mmCIF file of C-alpha atoms in Angstrom:
data_model
loop_
_atom_site.group_PDB
_atom_site.id
_atom_site.type_symbol
_atom_site.label_atom_id
_atom_site.label_comp_id
_atom_site.label_asym_id
_atom_site.label_seq_id
_atom_site.Cartn_x
_atom_site.Cartn_y
_atom_site.Cartn_z
ATOM 1 C CA MET K 1 122.936 159.407 52.646
ATOM 2 C CA ALA K 2 122.021 156.999 49.886
ATOM 3 C CA GLY K 3 121.654 160.012 47.739
ATOM 4 C CA ALA K 4 124.757 161.787 48.913
ATOM 5 C CA ALA K 5 126.682 157.893 47.925
ATOM 6 C CA LEU K 6 125.369 157.908 44.811
ATOM 7 C CA ALA K 7 126.126 161.803 43.738
ATOM 8 C CA THR K 8 129.795 161.313 45.103
ATOM 9 C CA VAL K 9 130.112 158.264 42.728
ATOM 10 C CA THR K 10 128.568 160.310 40.033
ATOM 11 C CA VAL K 11 130.977 163.544 40.678
ATOM 12 C CA GLY K 12 134.067 161.270 40.738
ATOM 13 C CA VAL K 13 133.224 159.970 37.395
ATOM 14 C CA ILE K 14 132.447 163.116 35.984
ATOM 15 C CA LEU K 15 135.727 164.936 37.646
ATOM 16 C CA GLU K 16 137.794 161.307 36.896
ATOM 17 C CA ASP K 17 138.760 161.678 40.437
ATOM 18 C CA ILE K 18 139.411 158.159 41.935
ATOM 19 C CA PRO K 19 139.241 158.839 45.684
ATOM 20 C CA VAL K 20 135.808 160.562 45.372
ATOM 21 C CA SER K 21 134.473 157.768 43.376
ATOM 22 C CA ALA K 22 136.208 154.889 46.016
ATOM 23 C CA VAL K 23 134.641 156.870 48.690
ATOM 24 C CA GLY K 24 131.328 157.411 47.099
ATOM 25 C CA GLY K 25 131.244 153.747 46.260
ATOM 26 C CA GLY K 26 132.211 152.472 49.627
ATOM 27 C CA ALA K 27 129.550 154.902 51.604
ATOM 28 C CA LEU K 28 126.875 153.226 48.895
ATOM 29 C CA ALA K 29 128.309 149.800 49.416
ATOM 30 C CA LEU K 30 127.781 150.069 53.387
ATOM 31 C CA LEU K 31 124.612 151.467 53.262
ATOM 32 C CA ILE K 32 123.455 148.476 51.060
ATOM 33 C CA LEU K 33 125.039 146.152 53.386
ATOM 34 C CA LEU K 34 123.139 147.656 56.149
ATOM 35 C CA ALA K 35 119.650 147.554 54.535
ATOM 36 C CA VAL K 36 120.493 143.687 54.026
ATOM 37 C CA LEU K 37 121.473 142.847 57.538
ATOM 38 C CA GLY K 38 118.659 145.283 59.022
ATOM 39 C CA GLY K 39 116.132 143.470 56.681
ATOM 40 C CA LYS K 40 117.213 139.762 58.102
ATOM 41 C CA ARG K 41 116.957 140.653 61.521
ATOM 42 C CA ARG K 42 113.108 141.684 60.843
ATOM 43 C CA PRO K 43 111.042 138.523 61.958
ATOM 44 C CA ALA K 44 109.451 137.296 59.181
ATOM 45 C CA GLY K 45 105.789 136.126 59.176
ATOM 46 C CA GLU K 46 105.148 137.763 62.148
ATOM 47 C CA GLY K 47 101.384 137.791 63.231
ATOM 48 C CA PRO K 48 98.753 140.347 63.904
ATOM 49 C CA PRO K 49 99.440 141.998 67.362
ATOM 50 C CA ALA K 50 97.722 140.205 70.404
ATOM 51 C CA GLY K 51 94.576 142.312 71.150
ATOM 52 C CA ARG K 52 91.149 142.263 72.627
ATOM 53 C CA LEU K 53 87.684 140.828 70.488
ATOM 54 C CA ALA K 54 85.004 142.914 69.912
ATOM 55 C CA LEU K 55 82.072 142.930 67.475
ATOM 56 C CA ALA K 56 81.783 145.385 64.421
ATOM 57 C CA ARG K 57 79.236 146.792 62.051
ATOM 58 C CA ILE K 58 79.899 146.288 58.345
ATOM 59 C CA GLU K 59 79.423 149.986 57.354
ATOM 60 C CA ASP K 60 80.753 149.168 53.492
ATOM 61 C CA LEU K 61 82.860 146.827 51.652
ATOM 62 C CA ARG K 62 85.036 147.069 48.247
ATOM 63 C CA ALA K 63 87.113 144.258 46.942
ATOM 64 C CA THR K 64 89.711 145.816 45.382
ATOM 65 C CA GLY K 65 90.952 142.948 43.009
ATOM 66 C CA GLY K 66 93.501 140.090 43.081
ATOM 67 C CA GLU K 67 93.502 137.215 40.791
ATOM 68 C CA SER K 68 93.980 134.648 43.491
ATOM 69 C CA ALA K 69 91.835 132.807 46.215
ATOM 70 C CA ASP K 70 92.330 135.513 48.780
ATOM 71 C CA VAL K 71 91.256 138.956 47.491
ATOM 72 C CA PRO K 72 91.607 142.302 49.395
ATOM 73 C CA VAL K 73 88.672 143.727 50.764
ATOM 74 C CA ARG K 74 88.093 147.549 51.960
ATOM 75 C CA PHE K 75 86.249 147.737 54.809
ATOM 76 C CA ARG K 76 84.562 150.553 56.437
ATOM 77 C CA LEU K 77 83.829 149.318 60.076
ATOM 78 C CA THR K 78 82.217 150.706 63.403
ATOM 79 C CA VAL K 79 83.784 148.515 66.331
ATOM 80 C CA ALA K 80 81.916 148.238 69.442
ATOM 81 C CA PRO K 81 84.444 147.637 72.423
ATOM 82 C CA GLU K 82 83.417 145.523 75.123
ATOM 83 C CA PRO K 83 81.910 147.116 78.272
ATOM 84 C CA GLY K 84 84.944 146.489 80.284
ATOM 85 C CA ASP K 85 87.197 148.165 77.896
ATOM 86 C CA ALA K 86 85.457 151.559 78.970
ATOM 87 C CA ARG K 87 85.454 152.911 75.244
ATOM 88 C CA PRO K 88 82.839 153.889 72.914
ATOM 89 C CA ALA K 89 81.897 152.586 69.696
ATOM 90 C CA TYR K 90 83.983 154.251 66.675
ATOM 91 C CA ARG K 91 84.485 154.187 63.196
ATOM 92 C CA VAL K 92 87.833 152.490 61.287
ATOM 93 C CA LYS K 93 88.707 151.434 57.739
ATOM 94 C CA ILE K 94 90.948 148.326 56.932
ATOM 95 C CA THR K 95 91.783 146.208 54.111
ATOM 96 C CA GLN K 96 92.097 142.752 54.603
ATOM 97 C CA HIS K 97 92.363 139.823 52.487
ATOM 98 C CA ILE K 98 89.229 137.539 52.306
ATOM 99 C CA ASN K 99 88.964 134.147 50.931
ATOM 100 C CA LEU K 100 86.778 134.444 47.629
ATOM 101 C CA ALA K 101 84.640 131.434 49.409
ATOM 102 C CA ASP K 102 83.878 133.560 52.488
ATOM 103 C CA LEU K 103 83.396 136.967 50.779
ATOM 104 C CA PRO K 104 79.564 136.395 50.850
ATOM 105 C CA ALA K 105 79.582 135.895 54.629
ATOM 106 C CA TYR K 106 80.323 139.698 54.775
ATOM 107 C CA ARG K 107 77.542 142.681 53.773
ATOM 108 C CA PRO K 108 76.842 145.881 54.381
ATOM 109 C CA ARG K 109 74.991 146.134 57.915
ATOM 110 C CA GLY K 110 76.296 142.532 58.673
ATOM 111 C CA ILE K 111 78.127 141.926 62.326
ATOM 112 C CA ALA K 112 81.249 140.643 61.941
ATOM 113 C CA VAL K 113 84.018 139.213 65.074
ATOM 114 C CA VAL K 114 87.271 141.808 65.062
ATOM 115 C CA GLU K 115 90.182 141.879 67.035
ATOM 116 C CA TYR K 116 91.767 145.371 67.928
ATOM 117 C CA ARG K 117 94.413 147.086 69.935
ATOM 118 C CA PRO K 118 93.391 148.998 73.036
ATOM 119 C CA ASP K 119 96.175 151.044 72.457
ATOM 120 C CA LYS K 120 96.052 151.110 68.837
ATOM 121 C CA PRO K 121 92.605 151.111 67.877
ATOM 122 C CA TRP K 122 93.067 151.472 64.067
ATOM 123 C CA ASP K 123 94.875 148.361 63.975
ATOM 124 C CA VAL K 124 92.016 146.226 63.516
ATOM 125 C CA ARG K 125 91.337 142.516 61.734
ATOM 126 C CA ILE K 126 88.477 140.460 61.277
ATOM 127 C CA VAL K 127 88.618 137.221 62.813
ATOM 128 C CA THR K 128 87.023 134.955 59.988
ATOM 129 C CA ARG K 129 87.245 131.922 61.794
ATOM 130 C CA PRO K 130 85.716 133.034 65.450
ATOM 131 C CA THR K 131 84.779 130.359 68.181
ATOM 132 C CA PRO K 132 80.969 129.317 68.705
ATOM 133 C CA GLU K 133 80.131 131.402 71.204
ATOM 134 C CA TRP K 134 81.420 134.794 69.102
ATOM 135 C CA ALA K 135 79.817 133.617 66.347
ATOM 136 C CA ARG K 136 76.399 133.162 68.020
ATOM 137 C CA ARG K 137 76.944 136.566 69.292
ATOM 138 C CA ALA K 138 77.682 138.281 65.969
ATOM 139 C CA GLU K 139 74.460 136.636 64.843
ATOM 140 C CA GLU K 140 72.463 138.111 67.447
ATOM 141 C CA ALA K 141 74.361 141.400 67.994
ATOM 142 C CA GLU K 142 72.622 144.597 66.501
ATOM 143 C CA ILE K 143 74.878 147.583 66.328
ATOM 144 C CA ASP K 144 74.189 151.639 65.513
ATOM 145 C CA SER K 145 76.355 153.173 63.390
ATOM 146 C CA ALA K 146 79.205 155.632 65.025
ATOM 147 C CA PRO K 147 79.344 158.994 63.647
ATOM 148 C CA ASP K 148 81.926 159.821 61.021
ATOM 149 C CA SER K 149 83.456 162.080 63.365
ATOM 150 C CA THR K 150 84.721 159.201 65.503
ATOM 151 C CA LEU K 151 86.866 158.033 62.789
ATOM 152 C CA VAL K 152 90.513 156.709 63.881
ATOM 153 C CA SER K 153 93.268 156.383 61.697
ATOM 154 C CA ASN K 154 97.081 155.715 62.124
ATOM 155 C CA PRO K 155 98.821 158.979 63.421
ATOM 156 C CA ASP K 156 102.285 157.902 62.092
ATOM 157 C CA VAL K 157 103.638 158.745 58.713
ATOM 158 C CA ASP K 158 101.752 157.024 56.168
ATOM 159 C CA GLU K 159 103.675 154.910 53.417
ATOM 160 C CA GLY K 160 103.376 157.478 50.796
ATOM 161 C CA SER K 161 104.554 160.350 53.224
ATOM 162 C CA TRP K 162 107.580 157.899 53.757
ATOM 163 C CA CYS K 163 108.212 157.459 50.218
ATOM 164 C CA LEU K 164 108.199 161.304 50.103
ATOM 165 C CA LEU K 165 110.567 161.953 52.736
ATOM 166 C CA VAL K 166 112.769 159.460 51.795
ATOM 167 C CA LEU K 167 112.721 161.269 47.880
ATOM 168 C CA LEU K 168 113.784 164.340 49.555
ATOM 169 C CA ALA K 169 116.493 162.838 51.778
ATOM 170 C CA PHE K 170 117.792 161.302 48.598
ATOM 171 C CA LEU K 171 117.789 164.645 46.559
ATOM 172 C CA ALA K 172 118.890 166.832 49.485
ATOM 173 C CA GLY K 173 122.248 164.528 49.813
ATOM 174 C CA ALA K 174 122.764 164.737 46.064
ATOM 175 C CA VAL K 175 122.151 168.488 46.035
ATOM 176 C CA LEU K 176 124.671 168.928 48.866
ATOM 177 C CA VAL K 177 127.453 166.362 47.174
ATOM 178 C CA VAL K 178 127.111 168.730 43.776
ATOM 179 C CA LEU K 179 127.652 172.336 45.777
ATOM 180 C CA LEU K 180 130.350 170.652 47.666
ATOM 181 C CA PHE K 181 132.255 169.748 44.004
ATOM 182 C CA ARG K 182 130.307 173.034 42.087
ATOM 183 C CA GLY K 183 134.043 174.396 41.531
ATOM 184 C CA PRO K 184 134.993 171.810 39.673
ATOM 185 C CA LEU K 185 131.941 170.924 38.135
ATOM 186 C CA PHE K 186 130.867 174.065 36.975
ATOM 187 C CA THR K 187 134.256 175.666 35.964
ATOM 188 C CA ALA K 188 135.382 175.204 32.367
ATOM 189 C CA GLU K 189 139.347 174.802 32.163
ATOM 190 C CA PRO K 190 140.739 176.368 29.088
ATOM 191 C CA ASP K 191 141.985 174.085 26.230
ATOM 192 C CA GLU K 192 145.686 173.826 26.612
ATOM 193 C CA ASP K 193 145.957 174.105 22.928
ATOM 194 C CA THR K 194 143.692 177.272 22.201
ATOM 195 C CA PRO K 195 145.569 180.194 22.964
ATOM 196 C CA ALA K 196 144.615 182.565 25.607
ATOM 197 C CA LYS K 197 142.487 185.520 24.013
ATOM 198 C CA PRO K 198 144.029 188.436 24.621
ATOM 199 C CA PRO K 199 142.066 191.122 26.903
ATOM 200 C CA SER K 200 140.258 193.620 24.888
ATOM 201 C CA SER K 201 139.816 197.314 25.047
ATOM 202 C CA SER K 202 137.680 197.682 22.662
ATOM 203 C CA SER K 203 134.085 199.404 22.601
ATOM 204 C CA SER K 204 131.330 198.776 19.679
ATOM 205 C CA SER K 205 127.687 199.140 19.470
ATOM 206 C CA SER K 206 125.320 196.779 17.056
ATOM 207 C CA SER K 207 121.987 196.352 15.795
ATOM 208 C CA SER K 208 120.519 193.566 13.474
ATOM 209 C CA SER K 209 121.611 195.745 10.761
ATOM 210 C CA SER K 210 124.837 197.880 11.384
ATOM 211 C CA ARG K 211 127.550 197.515 13.576
ATOM 212 C CA THR K 212 130.337 200.242 14.496
ATOM 213 C CA PHE K 213 132.992 199.197 16.431
ATOM 214 C CA SER K 214 137.078 200.424 17.404
ATOM 215 C CA THR K 215 139.537 198.809 19.584
ATOM 216 C CA SER K 216 142.872 199.607 20.371
ATOM 217 C CA THR K 217 145.934 197.935 22.003
ATOM 218 C CA THR K 218 148.877 199.270 23.838
ATOM 219 C CA VAL K 219 152.449 198.139 23.655
ATOM 220 C CA SER K 220 155.257 198.753 26.701
ATOM 221 C CA GLY K 221 158.625 198.209 27.704
ATOM 222 C CA PRO K 222 161.963 198.926 26.202
ATOM 223 C CA GLY K 223 161.944 197.775 22.651
ATOM 224 C CA THR K 224 158.517 197.483 22.495
ATOM 225 C CA SER K 225 157.973 200.384 19.528
ATOM 226 C CA LEU K 226 155.459 199.730 16.609
ATOM 227 C CA LEU K 227 158.535 201.022 14.460
ATOM 228 C CA ALA K 228 160.074 197.403 15.036
ATOM 229 C CA PHE K 229 160.096 195.387 11.749
ATOM 230 C CA GLY K 230 156.958 193.254 12.029
ATOM 231 C CA ARG K 231 155.568 194.299 15.289
ATOM 232 C CA MET K 232 152.977 196.715 13.136
ATOM 233 C CA ARG K 233 151.430 193.767 11.168
ATOM 234 C CA ALA K 234 151.354 191.388 14.086
ATOM 235 C CA THR K 235 149.404 194.029 16.045
ATOM 236 C CA ALA K 236 147.443 194.437 13.197
ATOM 237 C CA THR K 237 146.262 190.614 13.261
ATOM 238 C CA ASP K 238 145.428 190.863 16.891
ATOM 239 C CA LEU K 239 143.292 193.657 16.477
ATOM 240 C CA GLU K 240 141.574 191.916 13.468
ATOM 241 C CA THR K 241 140.761 189.212 15.767
ATOM 242 C CA ARG K 242 139.254 191.419 18.272
ATOM 243 C CA VAL K 243 136.857 192.929 15.955
ATOM 244 C CA GLU K 244 136.214 189.688 14.011
ATOM 245 C CA THR K 245 136.649 191.281 10.625
ATOM 246 C CA ALA K 246 139.756 192.825 8.672
ATOM 247 C CA TYR K 247 137.544 195.478 6.633
ATOM 248 C CA VAL K 248 137.863 198.668 8.529
ATOM 249 C CA THR K 249 137.654 202.320 7.854
ATOM 250 C CA GLU K 250 140.387 203.833 10.054
ATOM 251 C CA VAL K 251 143.654 202.791 11.524
ATOM 252 C CA THR K 252 145.940 205.240 13.903
ATOM 253 C CA ILE K 253 149.351 204.327 14.705
ATOM 254 C CA GLU K 254 151.558 205.786 17.404
ATOM 255 C CA GLU K 255 154.835 204.868 18.812
ATOM 256 C CA HIS K 256 152.983 202.301 21.539
ATOM 257 C CA ARG K 257 149.536 202.141 20.508
ATOM 258 C CA MET K 258 147.374 200.899 17.414
ATOM 259 C CA ALA K 259 143.703 201.409 17.072
ATOM 260 C CA VAL K 260 141.056 200.497 14.254
ATOM 261 C CA ARG K 261 137.620 201.678 13.735
ATOM 262 C CA GLY K 262 134.753 200.104 11.304
ATOM 263 C CA ASP K 263 131.158 200.523 10.312
ATOM 264 C CA SER K 264 129.186 197.745 8.655
ATOM 265 C CA THR K 265 126.888 200.097 6.714
ATOM 266 C CA ARG K 266 129.759 201.395 4.879
ATOM 267 C CA PRO K 267 130.303 200.068 1.184
ATOM 268 C CA PRO K 268 133.169 197.933 0.105
ATOM 269 C CA THR K 269 134.469 201.087 -1.267
ATOM 270 C CA GLY K 270 134.531 202.737 1.730
ATOM 271 C CA THR K 271 136.677 200.300 3.801
ATOM 272 C CA PHE K 272 139.920 198.847 3.602
ATOM 273 C CA HIS K 273 141.341 195.340 4.330
ATOM 274 C CA LEU K 274 143.549 195.478 7.162
ATOM 275 C CA GLN K 275 146.212 192.821 5.718
ATOM 276 C CA SER K 276 146.366 194.929 2.690
ATOM 277 C CA LEU K 277 148.479 198.046 4.366
ATOM 278 C CA PRO K 278 152.689 197.890 3.486
ATOM 279 C CA TYR K 279 153.634 197.609 7.041
ATOM 280 C CA GLU K 280 157.318 197.133 6.510
ATOM 281 C CA LEU K 281 157.207 199.998 4.714
ATOM 282 C CA LEU K 282 155.488 202.574 7.090
ATOM 283 C CA PRO K 283 158.407 202.951 9.293
ATOM 284 C CA GLY K 284 160.507 204.195 6.571
ATOM 285 C CA LEU K 285 157.743 206.993 6.017
ATOM 286 C CA VAL K 286 158.029 207.910 9.920
ATOM 287 C CA ARG K 287 161.627 208.541 9.131
ATOM 288 C CA GLU K 288 161.356 210.543 6.207
ATOM 289 C CA ALA K 289 158.963 212.538 7.983
ATOM 290 C CA ARG K 290 160.916 212.918 10.983
ATOM 291 C CA THR K 291 163.909 214.162 8.864
ATOM 292 C CA THR K 292 162.576 215.960 6.024
ATOM 293 C CA LEU K 293 159.804 218.223 7.189
ATOM 294 C CA GLY K 294 161.453 220.688 9.055
ATOM 295 C CA VAL K 295 161.082 219.371 12.777
ATOM 296 C CA ARG K 296 164.374 219.089 14.052
ATOM 297 C CA ASP K 297 163.559 217.003 17.158
ATOM 298 C CA PRO K 298 160.152 215.751 16.499
ATOM 299 C CA GLU K 299 158.499 214.958 19.860
ATOM 300 C CA SER K 300 155.683 212.298 18.678
ATOM 301 C CA TRP K 301 154.655 211.162 15.237
ATOM 302 C CA ARG K 302 151.502 209.450 14.219
ATOM 303 C CA ILE K 303 150.244 207.231 11.331
ATOM 304 C CA ASP K 304 146.713 207.821 10.343
ATOM 305 C CA ILE K 305 145.163 205.029 7.168
ATOM 306 C CA THR K 306 141.968 205.986 5.652
ATOM 307 C CA PRO K 307 140.047 204.662 2.410
ATOM 308 C CA GLY K 308 140.840 206.387 -1.028
ATOM 309 C CA THR K 309 138.417 208.528 -2.118
ATOM 310 C CA GLY K 310 138.374 207.220 -5.971
ATOM 311 C CA ALA K 311 137.142 204.647 -7.496
ATOM 312 C CA GLY K 312 139.827 201.907 -7.612
ATOM 313 C CA GLU K 313 142.217 204.055 -5.073
ATOM 314 C CA GLY K 314 143.853 202.127 -2.171
ATOM 315 C CA PRO K 315 143.768 203.168 1.080
ATOM 316 C CA ARG K 316 145.672 206.710 2.138
ATOM 317 C CA VAL K 317 148.147 206.807 4.174
ATOM 318 C CA ARG K 318 149.086 210.531 6.646
ATOM 319 C CA VAL K 319 152.103 210.473 8.425
ATOM 320 C CA THR K 320 152.081 213.611 11.113
ATOM 321 C CA VAL K 321 155.511 214.493 13.021
ATOM 322 C CA SER K 322 155.115 217.429 16.124
ATOM 323 C CA GLY K 323 157.972 219.260 17.780
ATOM 324 C CA GLU K 324 158.912 222.691 18.977
ATOM 325 C CA GLU K 325 158.877 224.203 15.267
ATOM 326 C CA GLY K 326 155.098 222.884 14.755
ATOM 327 C CA THR K 327 153.385 220.023 13.186
ATOM 328 C CA ALA K 328 153.952 218.673 9.586
ATOM 329 C CA HIS K 329 153.103 215.507 7.423
ATOM 330 C CA LEU K 330 153.559 213.780 4.311
ATOM 331 C CA ASP K 331 150.954 211.699 2.532
ATOM 332 C CA ALA K 332 151.429 208.195 0.781
ATOM 333 C CA ASP K 333 149.342 205.652 -1.255
ATOM 334 C CA ALA K 334 148.916 202.192 -0.464
ATOM 335 C CA THR K 335 152.111 201.228 -1.803
ATOM 336 C CA ALA K 336 154.154 203.728 0.542
ATOM 337 C CA ARG K 337 155.022 206.140 -2.259
ATOM 338 C CA ILE K 338 154.944 209.556 -1.133
ATOM 339 C CA THR K 339 152.371 211.920 -2.789
ATOM 340 C CA ASP K 340 152.577 214.983 -0.686
ATOM 341 C CA ARG K 341 154.662 216.933 1.909
ATOM 342 C CA ARG K 342 153.585 219.694 4.235
ATOM 343 C CA ALA K 343 156.587 221.169 5.962
ATOM 344 C CA VAL K 344 156.514 223.210 9.141
ATOM 345 C CA ASP K 345 156.488 226.576 7.200
ATOM 346 C CA GLY K 346 153.586 225.580 5.453
ATOM 347 C CA LYS K 347 155.031 224.970 1.787
ATOM 348 C CA GLY K 348 153.997 221.629 0.057
ATOM 349 C CA ALA K 349 155.121 219.708 -2.698
ATOM 350 C CA VAL K 350 154.123 216.817 -4.652
ATOM 351 C CA ASP K 351 156.820 214.038 -4.551
ATOM 352 C CA GLY K 352 157.142 210.642 -6.348
ATOM 353 C CA LYS K 353 160.035 209.432 -3.761
ATOM 354 C CA GLY K 354 159.406 206.263 -2.174
#
């Protein structure tokens, strides 16, 4: 319970949830109050339980430390109950504080007067001030050592085990609370100031020395043609963000789709910068191709942009149109100046018209 209460307070602080913190704090305060009241109800200074007197042989003893007049001594005893108790002699280990002045009176193989409880034979204490009768009996008695197999101990959980159980219960309560709030704790909320990244339809392969990539995006709906002013450049910027580079080897543009490809192994002359293309002039090239290349009712068009072949030459632009008459295309340079035409009749011409 204490672990759950403390974990609830911690979770409430992390999540900035005042009700959760209040519940955890209240439960923790209640547990502390109950522990204090329970401690006050325990009788203070309660003496050892009443028992029966017997003689015991000191098998071994060892002082375990202490700087006061009474030092803790660990005894290993053979307790010999009185014949009327109908119990054979048995071994027991106890620790008892003995005054330094009395310590020489206890020695291995010596006899001491002890008090024990028949119902709890491990609960034994040495009587440091026995009556004259029991003192005389201790001086005259001889007790044989009981075998080690007769050693008795408290069958209840010892103090160390209690500590372990309390720790496990504490951790279990804390884990339970964290599991209950795992959603808010471990689900990161996007920053409102950070725009959501558009879904990527790219496919890429990479290694430590090279990387090829390709990605595309499709626009749909009325008025979403890439021929609309500004639409091509905005789409190119989006694709640049996806591939995390502006240098590509190929760009393909259709009515509602734009795709880019790239290869990091290509030299600079084998690529071109996405933002260097004259997107605002490309719709004019499409209109030119649809009206001047002999395709009376074009069904589709496509723009293919690739790097130039010569040194210092910019990207090459090819606009292809298709219809019932066939396929035709025109070529242009990086400034959208037409450099070649191929009509459906197969005739070509160099044109400086832009």
